[in-house]
Structures are given as structure tokens and as C-alpha cells.
Amino acid sequence: MRIILLGAPGAGKGTIAKMLTDYDRSVQISTGDILRGAVKAGTELGKKAQGYMERGELVPDSLIMDIMESRLQEPDCKKGFILDGFPRTIPQADALKKLLQKLNLKLDLVVNLDVPRPVILDRLTTRRTCSNSACQEIYNVKSKPPTAEGKCKKCGSPVVQRADETEEAITKRLETYNEKTAPLIQYYQQEGALKNVSSTSSDEIFTSIKAALKGK
Ligand code: ADP
């Protein structure tokens, strides 16, 4: 299947994407993960993206489309893909539409994870991430803590707070989301592809996405 996950930072896109890829063996494509990997590796892309990311601003559309144009043509995408954190702007959504036409691919579903703002704020300030870029397991100091030593339960690497998870950057990311990304909800609603899910339980969200896919 080919799915887009929409939702504010902290809405749970990454968690749901992982559940979906385990379920149908498609690949998760997270532009955030790709960019963080590039920053860590110190590549040209990483150098260009770092400042925007640390300030909680969006990376320019042209950089993102360069990444996605090649990523979607990699062989593992033949099994289907879950787009997590992309598209993030109307120009990205327009460019994606053209790219999918060119590759002769059709989307199955666009899911909007609609989570109340207080829940989002609480999650973002308590979220921690495994520092190993090949793992990136997500933790939460309240609901899913790492080991007592602050290590990842899966790979043993230190679990850290992301550089863009300071209060200032979080506020900026939520503003950016409202201004640039929230308009995509209406965009995909008009295309007739949107499924709105307003639960905060990942199991419930997963169940309703599976039900929506069965109706396809
Ligand atoms: P979150 O959804 O929690 O904000 P992500 O990991 O998806 O986190 O993204 C982290 C940062 O990477 C964003 O704040 C932004 O700077 C950059 N980024 C990720 N995806 C995109 C995208 N599609 N377009 C522009 N910038 C992006």
C-alpha cells in the first residue's frame, strides 16, 4: 500500500508508520529521519538542512523534492511506502502528485492524525529518541522510558532529546505546522483520499487505518 501520514509534530506519525510497515512489509520514508541522518553524517544535504531544522523551520521544498525523487525510485519502494513527514507544504504535495504520475503510482490513502494540542505539547517535551541513526527507536520519559541508564532497549545506544525539542523550537514547529502543513488536510480532502483519525491510542488508530484500507 501507499499511504501518506499527516499530522502535527508529535501526533504519532512515526509510531503508526512503524506499525503499518510491520503489518504489510512496506517501507517507512521519513524525511525527518533522512535529514537527521544527513546532518549526523555531515553531508552537503545535512549542512544545508541543519540550521532550518534546529530553528524548527521547514527545509526548502527543492531540497526535499530532490531527496524524494530519488528515494521513491529505490527498489524497496516497490513493496509500497508510508510517507511520514512528507509532504509538508502545498508545493511539495503538487510536486509529489506529478512525481507519482511520472512513476505511474497511485496513493491508497492519506491519513490525518488529529491530536489535541495539549497532548502534542506534553508528548514533544517528554519524547526521547535513540541516538543510533539505524535504530531511532522513540521513547517517552513518562509512558515508555528507556533503561535506567538512559540507554535504548533495542540497541543499547544512548537515548537523547532531539536538538529541535527545546521549548522554543517546539513552539516554532507547531506554528510552522499550522501555517504550512495543516492546509494539506483540505487539499487531500478535496482529492477524496483523506481519512481523519482522532484517537490518541496507537492501537485504535492502527485498527481504523486497516479498516479504511480494506474498503479500498
Ligand atoms: P516532526 O514531525 O516531529 O516535526 P520530523 O522528524 O518529521 O519531525 O522533522 C524534523 C525537521 O526536519 C522539521 O522540523 C523540518 O525542519 C525538517 N523536515 C522534515 N520533513 C520535511 C519536509 N517534508 N519539508 C521540509 N522540512 C522537513
Short mmCIF file of C-alpha atoms and ligand atoms in Angstrom, two decimals:
data_model
loop_
_atom_site.label_atom_id
_atom_site.label_comp_id
_atom_site.label_asym_id
_atom_site.label_seq_id
_atom_site.Cartn_x
_atom_site.Cartn_y
_atom_site.Cartn_z
CA MET A 1 0.00 0.00 0.00
CA ARG A 2 0.97 3.62 -0.46
CA ILE A 3 0.00 5.92 2.35
CA ILE A 4 0.67 9.49 3.44
CA LEU A 5 0.57 10.23 7.16
CA LEU A 6 -0.36 13.80 8.00
CA GLY A 7 -0.39 15.29 11.48
CA ALA A 8 1.33 17.83 13.70
CA PRO A 9 4.78 17.13 15.17
CA GLY A 10 4.17 14.66 17.99
CA ALA A 11 0.91 13.36 16.51
CA GLY A 12 2.43 9.88 16.34
CA LYS A 13 3.23 9.57 12.63
CA GLY A 14 6.47 7.69 13.25
CA THR A 15 4.86 5.21 15.65
CA ILE A 16 1.95 4.47 13.32
CA ALA A 17 4.29 4.23 10.30
CA LYS A 18 6.29 1.53 12.08
CA MET A 19 3.11 -0.43 12.91
CA LEU A 20 1.99 -0.22 9.27
CA THR A 21 5.32 -1.35 7.83
CA ASP A 22 5.42 -4.33 10.22
CA TYR A 23 1.91 -5.18 9.05
CA ASP A 24 2.41 -5.12 5.29
CA ARG A 25 6.21 -5.02 4.77
CA SER A 26 6.11 -1.66 3.01
CA VAL A 27 8.88 0.86 3.77
CA GLN A 28 8.65 3.89 6.03
CA ILE A 29 10.03 7.03 4.43
CA SER A 30 10.56 9.79 6.96
CA THR A 31 12.07 12.97 5.55
CA GLY A 32 12.91 13.98 9.13
CA ASP A 33 14.93 10.78 9.66
CA ILE A 34 16.67 11.16 6.29
CA LEU A 35 17.60 14.77 7.12
CA ARG A 36 18.82 13.93 10.65
CA GLY A 37 20.94 11.14 9.14
CA ALA A 38 22.44 13.63 6.67
CA VAL A 39 23.19 16.16 9.44
CA LYS A 40 24.91 13.49 11.51
CA ALA A 41 26.93 12.25 8.54
CA GLY A 42 27.91 15.86 7.70
CA THR A 43 26.90 15.56 4.03
CA GLU A 44 26.19 18.57 1.77
CA LEU A 45 22.46 17.99 2.29
CA GLY A 46 22.97 17.86 6.05
CA LYS A 47 24.93 21.12 6.05
CA LYS A 48 22.18 22.85 4.09
CA ALA A 49 19.37 21.46 6.27
CA GLN A 50 20.82 21.76 9.80
CA GLY A 51 20.05 25.42 10.55
CA TYR A 52 16.44 25.20 9.41
CA MET A 53 15.87 22.06 11.46
CA GLU A 54 17.37 23.42 14.66
CA ARG A 55 15.20 26.54 14.40
CA GLY A 56 12.07 24.42 13.82
CA GLU A 57 11.62 25.81 10.30
CA LEU A 58 10.96 23.80 7.16
CA VAL A 59 13.83 22.81 4.90
CA PRO A 60 13.33 24.34 1.38
CA ASP A 61 10.96 22.39 -0.87
CA SER A 62 13.58 21.98 -3.61
CA LEU A 63 15.92 20.05 -1.27
CA ILE A 64 13.08 17.84 -0.07
CA MET A 65 11.92 17.07 -3.61
CA ASP A 66 15.45 16.11 -4.65
CA ILE A 67 15.52 13.63 -1.77
CA MET A 68 12.08 12.21 -2.53
CA GLU A 69 12.53 11.97 -6.27
CA SER A 70 15.40 9.53 -5.83
CA ARG A 71 14.07 7.82 -2.69
CA LEU A 72 10.77 6.82 -4.30
CA GLN A 73 12.64 5.17 -7.17
CA GLU A 74 14.67 2.87 -4.95
CA PRO A 75 13.74 -0.81 -5.37
CA ASP A 76 12.41 -1.27 -1.81
CA CYS A 77 9.54 1.15 -2.60
CA LYS A 78 8.04 -1.47 -4.95
CA LYS A 79 6.57 -3.13 -1.84
CA GLY A 80 4.70 0.07 -1.01
CA PHE A 81 5.59 3.02 1.22
CA ILE A 82 4.39 5.01 4.19
CA LEU A 83 5.29 8.69 3.87
CA ASP A 84 5.93 10.13 7.32
CA GLY A 85 6.50 13.89 7.46
CA PHE A 86 6.19 14.44 3.73
CA PRO A 87 4.57 16.28 2.01
CA ARG A 88 4.68 19.24 4.40
CA THR A 89 3.65 22.11 2.09
CA ILE A 90 1.21 22.58 -0.80
CA PRO A 91 4.10 22.90 -3.32
CA GLN A 92 5.52 19.57 -2.02
CA ALA A 93 2.08 17.95 -2.43
CA ASP A 94 1.80 19.29 -6.00
CA ALA A 95 5.30 18.06 -6.81
CA LEU A 96 4.51 14.65 -5.28
CA LYS A 97 1.39 14.36 -7.42
CA LYS A 98 3.49 14.94 -10.57
CA LEU A 99 6.18 12.55 -9.40
CA LEU A 100 3.66 9.75 -8.72
CA GLN A 101 2.11 10.29 -12.15
CA LYS A 102 5.55 10.04 -13.72
CA LEU A 103 6.28 6.82 -11.83
CA ASN A 104 2.80 5.51 -12.62
CA LEU A 105 1.93 5.03 -8.95
CA LYS A 106 -1.32 5.69 -7.12
CA LEU A 107 -1.82 6.55 -3.45
CA ASP A 108 -4.15 4.31 -1.45
CA LEU A 109 -4.87 6.62 1.45
CA VAL A 110 -3.96 9.86 3.20
CA VAL A 111 -4.41 9.59 6.96
CA ASN A 112 -4.66 12.68 9.14
CA LEU A 113 -3.76 12.06 12.78
CA ASP A 114 -5.80 14.65 14.60
CA VAL A 115 -4.43 15.01 18.13
CA PRO A 116 -5.39 17.79 20.63
CA ARG A 117 -2.72 20.44 21.16
CA PRO A 118 -2.19 19.85 24.92
CA VAL A 119 -1.45 16.17 24.19
CA ILE A 120 1.01 17.18 21.45
CA LEU A 121 2.84 19.62 23.72
CA ASP A 122 3.13 17.08 26.51
CA ARG A 123 4.42 14.42 24.13
CA LEU A 124 7.02 16.62 22.48
CA THR A 125 8.58 17.76 25.71
CA THR A 126 8.75 14.21 27.10
CA ARG A 127 9.87 12.50 23.89
CA ARG A 128 13.34 10.97 23.65
CA THR A 129 14.93 9.26 20.64
CA CYS A 130 17.62 6.61 20.27
CA SER A 131 20.79 8.34 19.04
CA ASN A 132 21.73 5.43 16.76
CA SER A 133 20.59 6.58 13.31
CA ALA A 134 19.98 2.99 12.19
CA CYS A 135 17.58 2.48 15.12
CA GLN A 136 15.89 5.77 16.11
CA GLU A 137 13.51 3.99 18.50
CA ILE A 138 11.18 6.52 20.13
CA TYR A 139 10.82 6.72 23.92
CA ASN A 140 8.82 8.85 26.33
CA VAL A 141 10.07 9.67 29.82
CA LYS A 142 6.57 9.12 31.22
CA SER A 143 4.92 6.38 29.18
CA LYS A 144 7.78 4.45 27.55
CA PRO A 145 11.07 5.12 29.35
CA PRO A 146 14.45 3.86 28.13
CA THR A 147 16.62 1.79 30.53
CA ALA A 148 17.50 3.31 33.92
CA GLU A 149 20.88 4.31 32.44
CA GLY A 150 19.12 6.19 29.62
CA LYS A 151 20.02 3.58 27.00
CA CYS A 152 17.93 2.20 24.13
CA LYS A 153 16.23 -1.10 24.97
CA LYS A 154 16.66 -2.29 21.38
CA CYS A 155 20.26 -1.42 20.54
CA GLY A 156 21.85 -0.11 23.76
CA SER A 157 22.81 3.32 22.35
CA PRO A 158 22.22 6.47 24.43
CA VAL A 159 18.69 7.86 24.22
CA VAL A 160 18.66 11.64 23.72
CA GLN A 161 16.41 14.67 23.37
CA ARG A 162 16.42 16.00 19.80
CA ALA A 163 18.03 19.39 19.16
CA ASP A 164 14.66 20.69 17.91
CA GLU A 165 12.86 19.58 21.08
CA THR A 166 13.60 22.67 23.14
CA GLU A 167 10.50 24.65 24.09
CA GLU A 168 11.36 27.43 21.65
CA ALA A 169 11.85 25.11 18.68
CA ILE A 170 8.70 23.15 19.57
CA THR A 171 6.60 26.33 19.55
CA LYS A 172 8.10 27.26 16.19
CA ARG A 173 7.47 23.79 14.73
CA LEU A 174 3.81 23.92 15.77
CA GLU A 175 3.42 27.40 14.22
CA THR A 176 5.07 26.18 11.02
CA TYR A 177 2.75 23.18 11.01
CA ASN A 178 -0.40 25.34 11.34
CA GLU A 179 0.70 27.73 8.67
CA LYS A 180 2.29 25.45 6.06
CA THR A 181 1.16 21.87 6.63
CA ALA A 182 -2.39 21.99 8.05
CA PRO A 183 -3.73 23.28 4.66
CA LEU A 184 -2.85 19.84 3.24
CA ILE A 185 -5.80 18.35 5.14
CA GLN A 186 -8.22 20.25 2.93
CA TYR A 187 -6.05 19.61 -0.13
CA TYR A 188 -6.36 15.84 0.25
CA GLN A 189 -9.98 16.05 1.37
CA GLN A 190 -10.77 17.64 -1.98
CA GLU A 191 -8.96 14.79 -3.72
CA GLY A 192 -11.25 12.35 -1.87
CA ALA A 193 -8.33 10.44 -0.36
CA LEU A 194 -8.46 11.62 3.25
CA LYS A 195 -9.18 9.54 6.35
CA ASN A 196 -9.33 11.60 9.53
CA VAL A 197 -8.47 9.73 12.74
CA SER A 198 -8.92 11.45 16.06
CA SER A 199 -7.78 8.93 18.63
CA THR A 200 -4.72 9.14 20.85
CA SER A 201 -4.36 5.37 21.14
CA SER A 202 -1.97 3.97 18.54
CA ASP A 203 -3.77 0.59 18.58
CA GLU A 204 -7.10 2.26 17.83
CA ILE A 205 -5.53 4.37 15.07
CA PHE A 206 -3.92 1.29 13.54
CA THR A 207 -7.24 -0.59 13.58
CA SER A 208 -9.12 2.23 11.86
CA ILE A 209 -6.43 2.59 9.16
CA LYS A 210 -6.59 -1.15 8.46
CA ALA A 211 -10.40 -0.90 8.18
CA ALA A 212 -10.11 2.05 5.76
CA LEU A 213 -7.63 0.09 3.63
CA LYS A 214 -9.94 -2.93 3.46
CA GLY A 215 -12.60 -0.69 1.91
CA LYS A 216 -10.17 0.11 -0.94
P1 ADP B 1 8.31 16.43 13.48
O1 ADP B 1 7.22 15.93 12.60
O2 ADP B 1 8.24 15.85 14.83
O3 ADP B 1 8.50 17.91 13.46
P2 ADP B 1 10.33 15.42 11.64
O4 ADP B 1 11.31 14.42 12.08
O5 ADP B 1 9.28 14.99 10.66
O6 ADP B 1 9.69 15.93 12.99
O7 ADP B 1 11.07 16.71 11.05
C1 ADP B 1 12.10 17.38 11.72
C2 ADP B 1 12.52 18.62 10.93
O8 ADP B 1 13.01 18.21 9.64
C3 ADP B 1 11.39 19.58 10.61
O9 ADP B 1 11.17 20.50 11.66
C4 ADP B 1 11.93 20.27 9.35
O10 ADP B 1 12.94 21.21 9.64
C5 ADP B 1 12.62 19.14 8.63
N1 ADP B 1 11.69 18.44 7.68
C6 ADP B 1 11.29 17.14 7.76
N2 ADP B 1 10.47 16.82 6.73
C7 ADP B 1 10.36 17.95 5.98
C8 ADP B 1 9.62 18.27 4.79
N3 ADP B 1 8.86 17.37 4.15
N4 ADP B 1 9.74 19.54 4.32
C9 ADP B 1 10.51 20.46 4.93
N5 ADP B 1 11.20 20.23 6.05
C10 ADP B 1 11.14 18.98 6.58
#
